[in-house]
Amino acid sequence: MKINQYFITNDDSISINDVDFSVNSIDKFKVYNHKNLKANVFESESNALIILGDVFNPYYPNYSNKDIGCELLKSKSLNSLLKQVDKFTGRFVMFVKINGAYYVLSDFFTQRHVYYLFKEDEFYASSSDKLLLDCLNLKLEIDDEKASLMTSNYFLKINEHWFLNETDWDNRLKKLLPNHYLDIVEAETKRIPVFVTKTSEKKQLEAEVLSALKGSVEAYSKRYKLMLGLTSGYDSRLLLAASFSLKHVIKYFTFSRNDTYVQRDVKVAKQLSKAYHLDYQSIKTTELSPEFISEYKKQFLVPRLLDKTKNIQWFWNKKLSNTIVVNGFGGELFRRFYKTKTFSNSISICEEIEYEPTELNINA
């Protein structure tokens, strides 16, 4: 079955009979989780909550999943719960019962995916589209345009996989977008309100962002051994600065492959590690083994073997315990990297963010 994944349903005829999966119930809903995925359950007389994965409070780094869940359970409304979740970091999905209604929400980047399907009064959701189809005993249905993408060298070898709307490979499935939550009773997605306090003071904003970053890294260190990928990019150097006071408990690393961009990353990372006396390792990757390729392909509807898949194989071979990797993405959100004129039309947007300007992406 699917490593580190979950499956949620209120369909009594569907179940996962696998020793690697556990199940928790809230009313008519069953929430299955793989043994590698944390599941914390919280219940009161009227509310209930299941946290799948890890959630951290950067303002209270010592808080555990249990501490956070107990506080969330006290919420009188969904809005008050969302306001608390707004400041959390981590990689998690929450199944929530509050005031007689049911919801699914994820971390704000939806790093832990939510693929879902409504079928009359029945609901199905999973972090794996493949697991969802397998549980429903459905074969993949894919239209011609997506089928052509599956065989495109641009997609298979170069471009990141991300459909630019809520679609998935199989049009029967939808994907929860970042900054949205799923209302199961209404069978629709809704945008999470913006709770952050507006400020015109740049220094105050910088201090708040830095405090959140530092608090996040400290919170991670309370539960796990830390590895932090170091490159020549803005994101990793920002995280290095934010984590500097904890550098003695962090192992910094760069995967070393033969392409130009990676060699530049290794060169810069070595200079940084020498200048700041970091516990640093340049990791030489190896060719993908037949055994790894076989296991890897079992996890996805459309598996891609990119050069950076060698990084995943390294972790798979090492089988590290109680360790997480801290990385950064979305730095453009902070520095406004893109120029306004490049967002003047759909084609220019696709080109700027390096997505092939197919009809599918242009329409999205």
mmCIF file of C-alpha atoms in Angstrom:
data_model
loop_
_atom_site.group_PDB
_atom_site.id
_atom_site.type_symbol
_atom_site.label_atom_id
_atom_site.label_comp_id
_atom_site.label_asym_id
_atom_site.label_seq_id
_atom_site.Cartn_x
_atom_site.Cartn_y
_atom_site.Cartn_z
ATOM 1 C CA MET A 1 0.000 0.000 0.000
ATOM 2 C CA LYS A 2 0.982 3.656 -0.036
ATOM 3 C CA ILE A 3 3.744 4.732 2.317
ATOM 4 C CA ASN A 4 2.998 7.640 4.668
ATOM 5 C CA GLN A 5 -0.482 8.302 3.233
ATOM 6 C CA TYR A 6 -4.030 8.593 4.611
ATOM 7 C CA PHE A 7 -7.565 7.828 3.398
ATOM 8 C CA ILE A 8 -10.856 9.296 4.689
ATOM 9 C CA THR A 9 -14.380 8.116 3.896
ATOM 10 C CA ASN A 10 -17.925 7.822 5.257
ATOM 11 C CA ASP A 11 -18.670 4.889 2.914
ATOM 12 C CA ASP A 12 -19.191 1.766 5.061
ATOM 13 C CA SER A 13 -18.545 -0.498 2.076
ATOM 14 C CA ILE A 14 -14.955 0.780 1.671
ATOM 15 C CA SER A 15 -12.109 -0.156 3.990
ATOM 16 C CA ILE A 16 -8.348 -0.657 3.992
ATOM 17 C CA ASN A 17 -7.487 -4.127 5.208
ATOM 18 C CA ASP A 18 -3.753 -3.787 5.541
ATOM 19 C CA VAL A 19 -1.562 -4.350 8.605
ATOM 20 C CA ASP A 20 0.372 -1.152 7.808
ATOM 21 C CA PHE A 21 -2.748 1.012 8.248
ATOM 22 C CA SER A 22 -4.590 2.060 11.400
ATOM 23 C CA VAL A 23 -8.074 3.556 11.571
ATOM 24 C CA ASN A 24 -9.815 6.139 13.767
ATOM 25 C CA SER A 25 -13.496 7.033 13.608
ATOM 26 C CA ILE A 26 -15.456 10.237 14.083
ATOM 27 C CA ASP A 27 -19.168 9.524 13.781
ATOM 28 C CA LYS A 28 -19.701 7.859 10.386
ATOM 29 C CA PHE A 29 -16.271 8.887 9.057
ATOM 30 C CA LYS A 30 -13.239 6.585 9.122
ATOM 31 C CA VAL A 31 -9.748 8.042 8.906
ATOM 32 C CA TYR A 32 -7.054 5.542 7.886
ATOM 33 C CA ASN A 33 -3.346 6.331 8.273
ATOM 34 C CA HIS A 34 -0.203 4.451 7.284
ATOM 35 C CA LYS A 35 1.998 3.432 10.209
ATOM 36 C CA ASN A 36 4.644 5.991 9.194
ATOM 37 C CA LEU A 37 2.123 8.844 9.421
ATOM 38 C CA LYS A 38 1.264 10.281 12.837
ATOM 39 C CA ALA A 39 -2.424 10.418 13.788
ATOM 40 C CA ASN A 40 -3.524 12.312 16.906
ATOM 41 C CA VAL A 41 -7.203 12.162 17.900
ATOM 42 C CA PHE A 42 -9.028 14.709 20.090
ATOM 43 C CA GLU A 43 -12.685 14.572 21.147
ATOM 44 C CA SER A 44 -15.036 16.559 23.374
ATOM 45 C CA GLU A 45 -18.795 16.410 23.828
ATOM 46 C CA SER A 46 -19.504 18.330 20.622
ATOM 47 C CA ASN A 47 -16.232 18.702 18.701
ATOM 48 C CA ALA A 48 -13.629 16.288 17.368
ATOM 49 C CA LEU A 49 -10.320 16.590 15.550
ATOM 50 C CA ILE A 50 -7.785 14.273 13.933
ATOM 51 C CA ILE A 51 -4.343 15.664 13.083
ATOM 52 C CA LEU A 52 -2.464 13.675 10.439
ATOM 53 C CA GLY A 53 1.238 14.485 10.325
ATOM 54 C CA ASP A 54 3.117 17.158 12.289
ATOM 55 C CA VAL A 55 1.905 20.619 13.237
ATOM 56 C CA PHE A 56 4.154 23.168 14.959
ATOM 57 C CA ASN A 57 3.513 26.471 16.729
ATOM 58 C CA PRO A 58 6.519 28.765 16.091
ATOM 59 C CA TYR A 59 5.446 31.054 18.945
ATOM 60 C CA TYR A 60 5.410 28.149 21.421
ATOM 61 C CA PRO A 61 8.142 25.807 20.133
ATOM 62 C CA ASN A 62 7.712 23.349 23.012
ATOM 63 C CA TYR A 63 4.091 22.600 22.088
ATOM 64 C CA SER A 64 3.473 19.053 20.890
ATOM 65 C CA ASN A 65 0.768 17.833 18.511
ATOM 66 C CA LYS A 66 -1.206 16.953 21.645
ATOM 67 C CA ASP A 67 -0.859 20.453 23.122
ATOM 68 C CA ILE A 68 -1.924 22.072 19.852
ATOM 69 C CA GLY A 69 -4.833 19.685 19.310
ATOM 70 C CA CYS A 70 -6.200 20.258 22.813
ATOM 71 C CA GLU A 71 -6.178 24.025 22.241
ATOM 72 C CA LEU A 72 -7.870 23.693 18.843
ATOM 73 C CA LEU A 73 -10.601 21.500 20.332
ATOM 74 C CA LYS A 74 -11.704 24.425 22.502
ATOM 75 C CA SER A 75 -12.657 26.466 19.410
ATOM 76 C CA LYS A 76 -16.259 27.681 19.411
ATOM 77 C CA SER A 77 -16.429 28.069 15.633
ATOM 78 C CA LEU A 78 -14.604 27.036 12.496
ATOM 79 C CA ASN A 79 -13.404 30.601 12.010
ATOM 80 C CA SER A 80 -11.743 30.687 15.431
ATOM 81 C CA LEU A 81 -10.052 27.354 14.669
ATOM 82 C CA LEU A 82 -8.808 28.602 11.289
ATOM 83 C CA LYS A 83 -7.421 31.721 12.950
ATOM 84 C CA GLN A 84 -5.277 29.539 15.221
ATOM 85 C CA VAL A 85 -4.152 27.237 12.412
ATOM 86 C CA ASP A 86 -3.148 30.298 10.372
ATOM 87 C CA LYS A 87 0.051 30.767 12.405
ATOM 88 C CA PHE A 88 1.117 27.096 12.428
ATOM 89 C CA THR A 89 3.818 25.497 10.308
ATOM 90 C CA GLY A 90 4.429 21.866 9.463
ATOM 91 C CA ARG A 91 3.113 19.297 7.055
ATOM 92 C CA PHE A 92 -0.323 18.158 8.117
ATOM 93 C CA VAL A 93 -3.974 17.496 7.312
ATOM 94 C CA MET A 94 -6.788 18.001 9.817
ATOM 95 C CA PHE A 95 -10.174 16.301 9.828
ATOM 96 C CA VAL A 96 -12.456 18.530 11.888
ATOM 97 C CA LYS A 97 -15.923 18.151 13.386
ATOM 98 C CA ILE A 98 -17.249 21.402 14.818
ATOM 99 C CA ASN A 99 -20.839 22.470 15.521
ATOM 100 C CA GLY A 100 -22.186 19.388 13.746
ATOM 101 C CA ALA A 101 -20.315 20.017 10.468
ATOM 102 C CA TYR A 102 -17.229 18.307 9.010
ATOM 103 C CA TYR A 103 -14.185 19.837 7.339
ATOM 104 C CA VAL A 104 -10.783 18.923 5.917
ATOM 105 C CA LEU A 105 -7.915 21.409 5.875
ATOM 106 C CA SER A 106 -4.197 21.243 5.232
ATOM 107 C CA ASP A 107 -1.084 23.286 5.932
ATOM 108 C CA PHE A 108 -1.297 26.485 3.925
ATOM 109 C CA PHE A 109 0.958 25.242 1.103
ATOM 110 C CA THR A 110 -0.961 21.900 1.041
ATOM 111 C CA GLN A 111 2.349 20.089 1.258
ATOM 112 C CA ARG A 112 0.314 17.127 2.480
ATOM 113 C CA HIS A 113 -2.123 16.825 -0.406
ATOM 114 C CA VAL A 114 -5.887 16.428 -0.261
ATOM 115 C CA TYR A 115 -7.342 14.675 -3.312
ATOM 116 C CA TYR A 116 -11.079 14.203 -2.954
ATOM 117 C CA LEU A 117 -14.248 12.894 -4.565
ATOM 118 C CA PHE A 118 -17.933 13.334 -3.727
ATOM 119 C CA LYS A 119 -20.346 10.625 -4.855
ATOM 120 C CA GLU A 120 -23.922 11.422 -3.812
ATOM 121 C CA ASP A 121 -23.775 11.375 0.026
ATOM 122 C CA GLU A 122 -20.428 9.600 0.132
ATOM 123 C CA PHE A 123 -17.065 11.310 0.545
ATOM 124 C CA TYR A 124 -13.544 10.112 -0.185
ATOM 125 C CA ALA A 125 -10.216 11.880 0.362
ATOM 126 C CA SER A 126 -6.548 10.929 0.397
ATOM 127 C CA SER A 127 -3.063 12.397 0.133
ATOM 128 C CA SER A 128 -2.495 9.935 -2.724
ATOM 129 C CA ASP A 129 -4.656 10.001 -5.842
ATOM 130 C CA LYS A 130 -3.480 6.474 -6.570
ATOM 131 C CA LEU A 131 -4.517 5.195 -3.139
ATOM 132 C CA LEU A 132 -7.909 6.851 -3.557
ATOM 133 C CA LEU A 133 -8.553 5.137 -6.899
ATOM 134 C CA ASP A 134 -7.230 1.821 -5.582
ATOM 135 C CA CYS A 135 -9.555 1.931 -2.546
ATOM 136 C CA LEU A 136 -12.543 2.590 -4.823
ATOM 137 C CA ASN A 137 -11.392 -0.110 -7.226
ATOM 138 C CA LEU A 138 -11.384 2.420 -10.064
ATOM 139 C CA LYS A 139 -9.078 2.406 -13.070
ATOM 140 C CA LEU A 140 -7.395 5.602 -14.148
ATOM 141 C CA GLU A 141 -9.446 7.618 -16.635
ATOM 142 C CA ILE A 142 -7.442 10.256 -18.441
ATOM 143 C CA ASP A 143 -8.355 12.600 -21.287
ATOM 144 C CA ASP A 144 -6.292 13.014 -24.457
ATOM 145 C CA GLU A 145 -4.666 16.295 -23.431
ATOM 146 C CA LYS A 146 -3.369 14.907 -20.144
ATOM 147 C CA ALA A 147 -2.357 11.676 -21.857
ATOM 148 C CA SER A 148 -0.121 13.653 -24.207
ATOM 149 C CA LEU A 149 1.459 15.396 -21.209
ATOM 150 C CA MET A 150 2.345 11.994 -19.733
ATOM 151 C CA THR A 151 4.589 11.278 -22.722
ATOM 152 C CA SER A 152 6.075 14.771 -23.091
ATOM 153 C CA ASN A 153 9.834 14.930 -22.554
ATOM 154 C CA TYR A 154 9.358 18.483 -21.272
ATOM 155 C CA PHE A 155 7.193 17.113 -18.483
ATOM 156 C CA LEU A 156 8.981 13.819 -17.888
ATOM 157 C CA LYS A 157 12.502 15.221 -17.762
ATOM 158 C CA ILE A 158 12.364 18.945 -17.028
ATOM 159 C CA ASN A 159 9.218 20.567 -15.716
ATOM 160 C CA GLU A 160 7.718 20.325 -12.257
ATOM 161 C CA HIS A 161 4.369 18.526 -12.035
ATOM 162 C CA TRP A 162 1.638 20.848 -10.870
ATOM 163 C CA PHE A 163 -1.677 21.315 -12.602
ATOM 164 C CA LEU A 164 -2.517 24.987 -12.332
ATOM 165 C CA ASN A 165 -6.016 24.450 -10.944
ATOM 166 C CA GLU A 166 -7.824 21.880 -8.794
ATOM 167 C CA THR A 167 -7.716 19.167 -11.447
ATOM 168 C CA ASP A 168 -5.755 15.903 -11.286
ATOM 169 C CA TRP A 169 -4.754 13.245 -13.793
ATOM 170 C CA ASP A 170 -8.196 11.690 -13.431
ATOM 171 C CA ASN A 171 -10.886 14.338 -13.983
ATOM 172 C CA ARG A 172 -13.163 12.621 -11.460
ATOM 173 C CA LEU A 173 -10.793 13.691 -8.690
ATOM 174 C CA LYS A 174 -10.164 17.186 -7.416
ATOM 175 C CA LYS A 175 -7.289 18.611 -5.423
ATOM 176 C CA LEU A 176 -7.576 21.033 -2.514
ATOM 177 C CA LEU A 177 -5.728 24.240 -3.377
ATOM 178 C CA PRO A 178 -3.467 26.128 -0.961
ATOM 179 C CA ASN A 179 -5.255 28.551 1.367
ATOM 180 C CA HIS A 180 -8.555 26.682 1.021
ATOM 181 C CA TYR A 181 -10.469 24.214 3.168
ATOM 182 C CA LEU A 182 -13.062 21.582 2.301
ATOM 183 C CA ASP A 183 -16.619 21.808 3.647
ATOM 184 C CA ILE A 184 -17.871 18.202 3.479
ATOM 185 C CA VAL A 185 -21.512 18.949 4.313
ATOM 186 C CA GLU A 186 -21.747 21.609 1.594
ATOM 187 C CA ALA A 187 -19.516 19.550 -0.742
ATOM 188 C CA GLU A 188 -17.456 22.583 -1.714
ATOM 189 C CA THR A 189 -14.141 24.302 -1.093
ATOM 190 C CA LYS A 190 -13.914 27.693 0.553
ATOM 191 C CA ARG A 191 -11.071 30.170 0.847
ATOM 192 C CA ILE A 192 -9.436 30.596 4.256
ATOM 193 C CA PRO A 193 -9.816 34.198 5.494
ATOM 194 C CA VAL A 194 -6.739 36.397 5.863
ATOM 195 C CA PHE A 195 -6.116 36.922 9.571
ATOM 196 C CA VAL A 196 -2.726 38.639 9.547
ATOM 197 C CA THR A 197 -2.617 42.173 10.933
ATOM 198 C CA LYS A 198 -1.689 44.723 8.282
ATOM 199 C CA THR A 199 1.325 46.928 8.929
ATOM 200 C CA SER A 200 3.128 49.654 7.003
ATOM 201 C CA GLU A 201 6.245 49.294 9.126
ATOM 202 C CA LYS A 202 8.810 47.320 7.136
ATOM 203 C CA LYS A 203 11.111 46.706 10.108
ATOM 204 C CA GLN A 204 8.227 45.416 12.191
ATOM 205 C CA LEU A 205 7.213 43.025 9.401
ATOM 206 C CA GLU A 206 10.799 41.793 8.979
ATOM 207 C CA ALA A 207 11.057 41.154 12.721
ATOM 208 C CA GLU A 208 7.780 39.191 12.740
ATOM 209 C CA VAL A 209 8.774 37.053 9.741
ATOM 210 C CA LEU A 210 12.203 36.326 11.201
ATOM 211 C CA SER A 211 10.652 35.452 14.560
ATOM 212 C CA ALA A 212 8.276 32.990 12.882
ATOM 213 C CA LEU A 213 11.128 31.364 10.932
ATOM 214 C CA LYS A 214 13.373 31.042 13.972
ATOM 215 C CA GLY A 215 10.516 29.748 16.114
ATOM 216 C CA SER A 216 9.621 27.173 13.477
ATOM 217 C CA VAL A 217 13.137 25.749 13.264
ATOM 218 C CA GLU A 218 13.346 25.660 17.068
ATOM 219 C CA ALA A 219 9.988 23.844 17.207
ATOM 220 C CA TYR A 220 11.227 21.245 14.687
ATOM 221 C CA SER A 221 14.357 20.671 16.779
ATOM 222 C CA LYS A 222 12.242 19.810 19.838
ATOM 223 C CA ARG A 223 10.852 16.709 18.102
ATOM 224 C CA TYR A 224 13.380 15.680 15.460
ATOM 225 C CA LYS A 225 16.986 15.621 14.365
ATOM 226 C CA LEU A 226 17.322 18.235 11.644
ATOM 227 C CA MET A 227 18.852 18.262 8.183
ATOM 228 C CA LEU A 228 18.837 21.470 6.156
ATOM 229 C CA GLY A 229 19.519 21.532 2.431
ATOM 230 C CA LEU A 230 22.015 24.268 1.576
ATOM 231 C CA THR A 231 22.148 25.702 -1.956
ATOM 232 C CA SER A 232 22.978 28.980 -3.686
ATOM 233 C CA GLY A 233 19.309 30.019 -3.622
ATOM 234 C CA TYR A 234 17.642 32.750 -1.574
ATOM 235 C CA ASP A 235 15.422 30.332 0.330
ATOM 236 C CA SER A 236 18.124 28.098 1.779
ATOM 237 C CA ARG A 237 20.349 31.058 2.711
ATOM 238 C CA LEU A 238 17.411 32.696 4.473
ATOM 239 C CA LEU A 239 16.805 29.463 6.394
ATOM 240 C CA LEU A 240 20.511 29.264 7.232
ATOM 241 C CA ALA A 241 20.313 32.745 8.759
ATOM 242 C CA ALA A 242 17.108 31.901 10.640
ATOM 243 C CA SER A 243 18.571 28.640 11.990
ATOM 244 C CA PHE A 244 22.012 29.991 12.843
ATOM 245 C CA SER A 245 21.508 29.947 16.617
ATOM 246 C CA LEU A 246 20.697 26.222 16.316
ATOM 247 C CA LYS A 247 23.488 25.316 13.883
ATOM 248 C CA HIS A 248 25.035 22.981 16.464
ATOM 249 C CA VAL A 249 22.042 20.614 16.182
ATOM 250 C CA ILE A 250 21.608 20.800 12.389
ATOM 251 C CA LYS A 251 23.332 18.773 9.686
ATOM 252 C CA TYR A 252 23.584 20.881 6.534
ATOM 253 C CA PHE A 253 23.912 19.148 3.186
ATOM 254 C CA THR A 254 23.837 19.487 -0.589
ATOM 255 C CA PHE A 255 23.150 16.698 -3.043
ATOM 256 C CA SER A 256 25.948 16.605 -5.597
ATOM 257 C CA ARG A 257 24.979 15.660 -9.140
ATOM 258 C CA ASN A 258 26.581 16.498 -12.470
ATOM 259 C CA ASP A 259 24.310 19.240 -13.804
ATOM 260 C CA THR A 260 25.452 22.882 -13.833
ATOM 261 C CA TYR A 261 22.959 24.238 -11.318
ATOM 262 C CA VAL A 262 23.791 21.588 -8.726
ATOM 263 C CA GLN A 263 27.542 22.131 -9.078
ATOM 264 C CA ARG A 264 26.971 25.839 -8.428
ATOM 265 C CA ASP A 265 24.938 24.937 -5.333
ATOM 266 C CA VAL A 266 27.724 22.704 -4.029
ATOM 267 C CA LYS A 267 30.360 25.386 -4.591
ATOM 268 C CA VAL A 268 28.396 28.066 -2.726
ATOM 269 C CA ALA A 269 27.345 25.664 0.060
ATOM 270 C CA LYS A 270 30.961 24.693 0.712
ATOM 271 C CA GLN A 271 31.949 28.363 0.978
ATOM 272 C CA LEU A 272 29.121 29.032 3.431
ATOM 273 C CA SER A 273 29.908 25.972 5.547
ATOM 274 C CA LYS A 274 33.569 26.984 5.794
ATOM 275 C CA ALA A 275 32.774 30.605 6.638
ATOM 276 C CA TYR A 276 30.253 29.732 9.336
ATOM 277 C CA HIS A 277 31.722 26.452 10.641
ATOM 278 C CA LEU A 278 28.712 24.307 9.781
ATOM 279 C CA ASP A 279 28.324 20.556 10.164
ATOM 280 C CA TYR A 280 28.116 20.128 6.389
ATOM 281 C CA GLN A 281 28.177 17.233 3.932
ATOM 282 C CA SER A 282 28.189 17.160 0.148
ATOM 283 C CA ILE A 283 26.294 13.978 -0.767
ATOM 284 C CA LYS A 284 27.214 12.232 -4.008
ATOM 285 C CA THR A 285 24.166 10.549 -5.524
ATOM 286 C CA THR A 286 24.184 7.249 -7.389
ATOM 287 C CA GLU A 287 22.261 5.840 -10.328
ATOM 288 C CA LEU A 288 18.771 4.588 -9.565
ATOM 289 C CA SER A 289 18.644 0.903 -8.703
ATOM 290 C CA PRO A 290 16.040 -1.480 -10.208
ATOM 291 C CA GLU A 291 14.705 -2.205 -6.713
ATOM 292 C CA PHE A 292 14.154 1.474 -5.931
ATOM 293 C CA ILE A 293 12.553 2.168 -9.321
ATOM 294 C CA SER A 294 10.116 -0.700 -8.786
ATOM 295 C CA GLU A 295 9.035 0.553 -5.344
ATOM 296 C CA TYR A 296 8.925 4.176 -6.458
ATOM 297 C CA LYS A 297 6.628 3.496 -9.400
ATOM 298 C CA LYS A 298 4.137 1.713 -7.133
ATOM 299 C CA GLN A 299 3.439 4.969 -5.277
ATOM 300 C CA PHE A 300 2.200 7.161 -8.156
ATOM 301 C CA LEU A 301 -0.340 7.244 -10.958
ATOM 302 C CA VAL A 302 2.240 8.886 -13.210
ATOM 303 C CA PRO A 303 5.737 8.279 -11.819
ATOM 304 C CA ARG A 304 8.600 10.383 -13.162
ATOM 305 C CA LEU A 305 12.254 9.437 -12.862
ATOM 306 C CA LEU A 306 14.012 12.807 -12.812
ATOM 307 C CA ASP A 307 17.672 13.372 -12.078
ATOM 308 C CA LYS A 308 16.719 14.673 -8.619
ATOM 309 C CA THR A 309 14.884 11.399 -7.897
ATOM 310 C CA LYS A 310 18.365 10.182 -6.944
ATOM 311 C CA ASN A 311 18.011 12.395 -3.851
ATOM 312 C CA ILE A 312 14.924 10.437 -2.798
ATOM 313 C CA GLN A 313 16.774 7.163 -3.332
ATOM 314 C CA TRP A 314 19.512 8.352 -0.961
ATOM 315 C CA PHE A 315 16.964 8.877 1.836
ATOM 316 C CA TRP A 316 15.267 5.579 0.976
ATOM 317 C CA ASN A 317 18.587 3.712 1.308
ATOM 318 C CA LYS A 318 19.581 5.496 4.524
ATOM 319 C CA LYS A 319 16.276 4.802 6.308
ATOM 320 C CA LEU A 320 16.913 7.650 8.751
ATOM 321 C CA SER A 321 14.844 7.602 11.920
ATOM 322 C CA ASN A 322 13.377 10.574 13.798
ATOM 323 C CA THR A 323 14.830 12.983 11.239
ATOM 324 C CA ILE A 324 13.227 15.713 9.130
ATOM 325 C CA VAL A 325 14.560 17.839 6.299
ATOM 326 C CA VAL A 326 13.942 21.580 6.535
ATOM 327 C CA ASN A 327 13.679 23.274 3.166
ATOM 328 C CA GLY A 328 12.259 26.434 1.699
ATOM 329 C CA PHE A 329 10.143 27.274 -1.296
ATOM 330 C CA GLY A 330 7.967 30.145 -2.349
ATOM 331 C CA GLY A 331 10.591 32.765 -1.626
ATOM 332 C CA GLU A 332 9.138 34.867 -4.450
ATOM 333 C CA LEU A 333 6.178 35.531 -2.157
ATOM 334 C CA PHE A 334 8.487 37.595 0.047
ATOM 335 C CA ARG A 335 10.807 39.296 -2.421
ATOM 336 C CA ARG A 336 8.319 39.871 -5.263
ATOM 337 C CA PHE A 337 10.753 38.390 -7.737
ATOM 338 C CA TYR A 338 8.422 38.540 -10.736
ATOM 339 C CA LYS A 339 7.815 41.712 -12.709
ATOM 340 C CA THR A 340 4.251 42.966 -13.138
ATOM 341 C CA LYS A 341 4.441 43.081 -16.926
ATOM 342 C CA THR A 342 5.176 39.358 -17.149
ATOM 343 C CA PHE A 343 1.765 38.686 -15.587
ATOM 344 C CA SER A 344 -0.164 40.547 -18.270
ATOM 345 C CA ASN A 345 -1.716 37.433 -19.853
ATOM 346 C CA SER A 346 -1.989 33.666 -19.399
ATOM 347 C CA ILE A 347 0.748 32.769 -21.875
ATOM 348 C CA SER A 348 3.303 35.127 -20.296
ATOM 349 C CA ILE A 349 2.463 33.747 -16.832
ATOM 350 C CA CYS A 350 3.070 30.162 -17.983
ATOM 351 C CA GLU A 351 6.360 31.127 -19.582
ATOM 352 C CA GLU A 352 7.525 33.088 -16.532
ATOM 353 C CA ILE A 353 6.823 30.275 -14.060
ATOM 354 C CA GLU A 354 8.286 27.757 -16.561
ATOM 355 C CA TYR A 355 5.158 25.819 -17.379
ATOM 356 C CA GLU A 356 4.466 24.712 -20.894
ATOM 357 C CA PRO A 357 1.718 27.001 -22.324
ATOM 358 C CA THR A 358 -0.624 24.144 -23.124
ATOM 359 C CA GLU A 359 -4.365 24.772 -23.462
ATOM 360 C CA LEU A 360 -4.836 23.085 -20.091
ATOM 361 C CA ASN A 361 -2.487 25.497 -18.264
ATOM 362 C CA ILE A 362 -3.636 28.592 -20.168
ATOM 363 C CA ASN A 363 -7.257 27.888 -19.279
ATOM 364 C CA ALA A 364 -6.313 27.286 -15.642
#
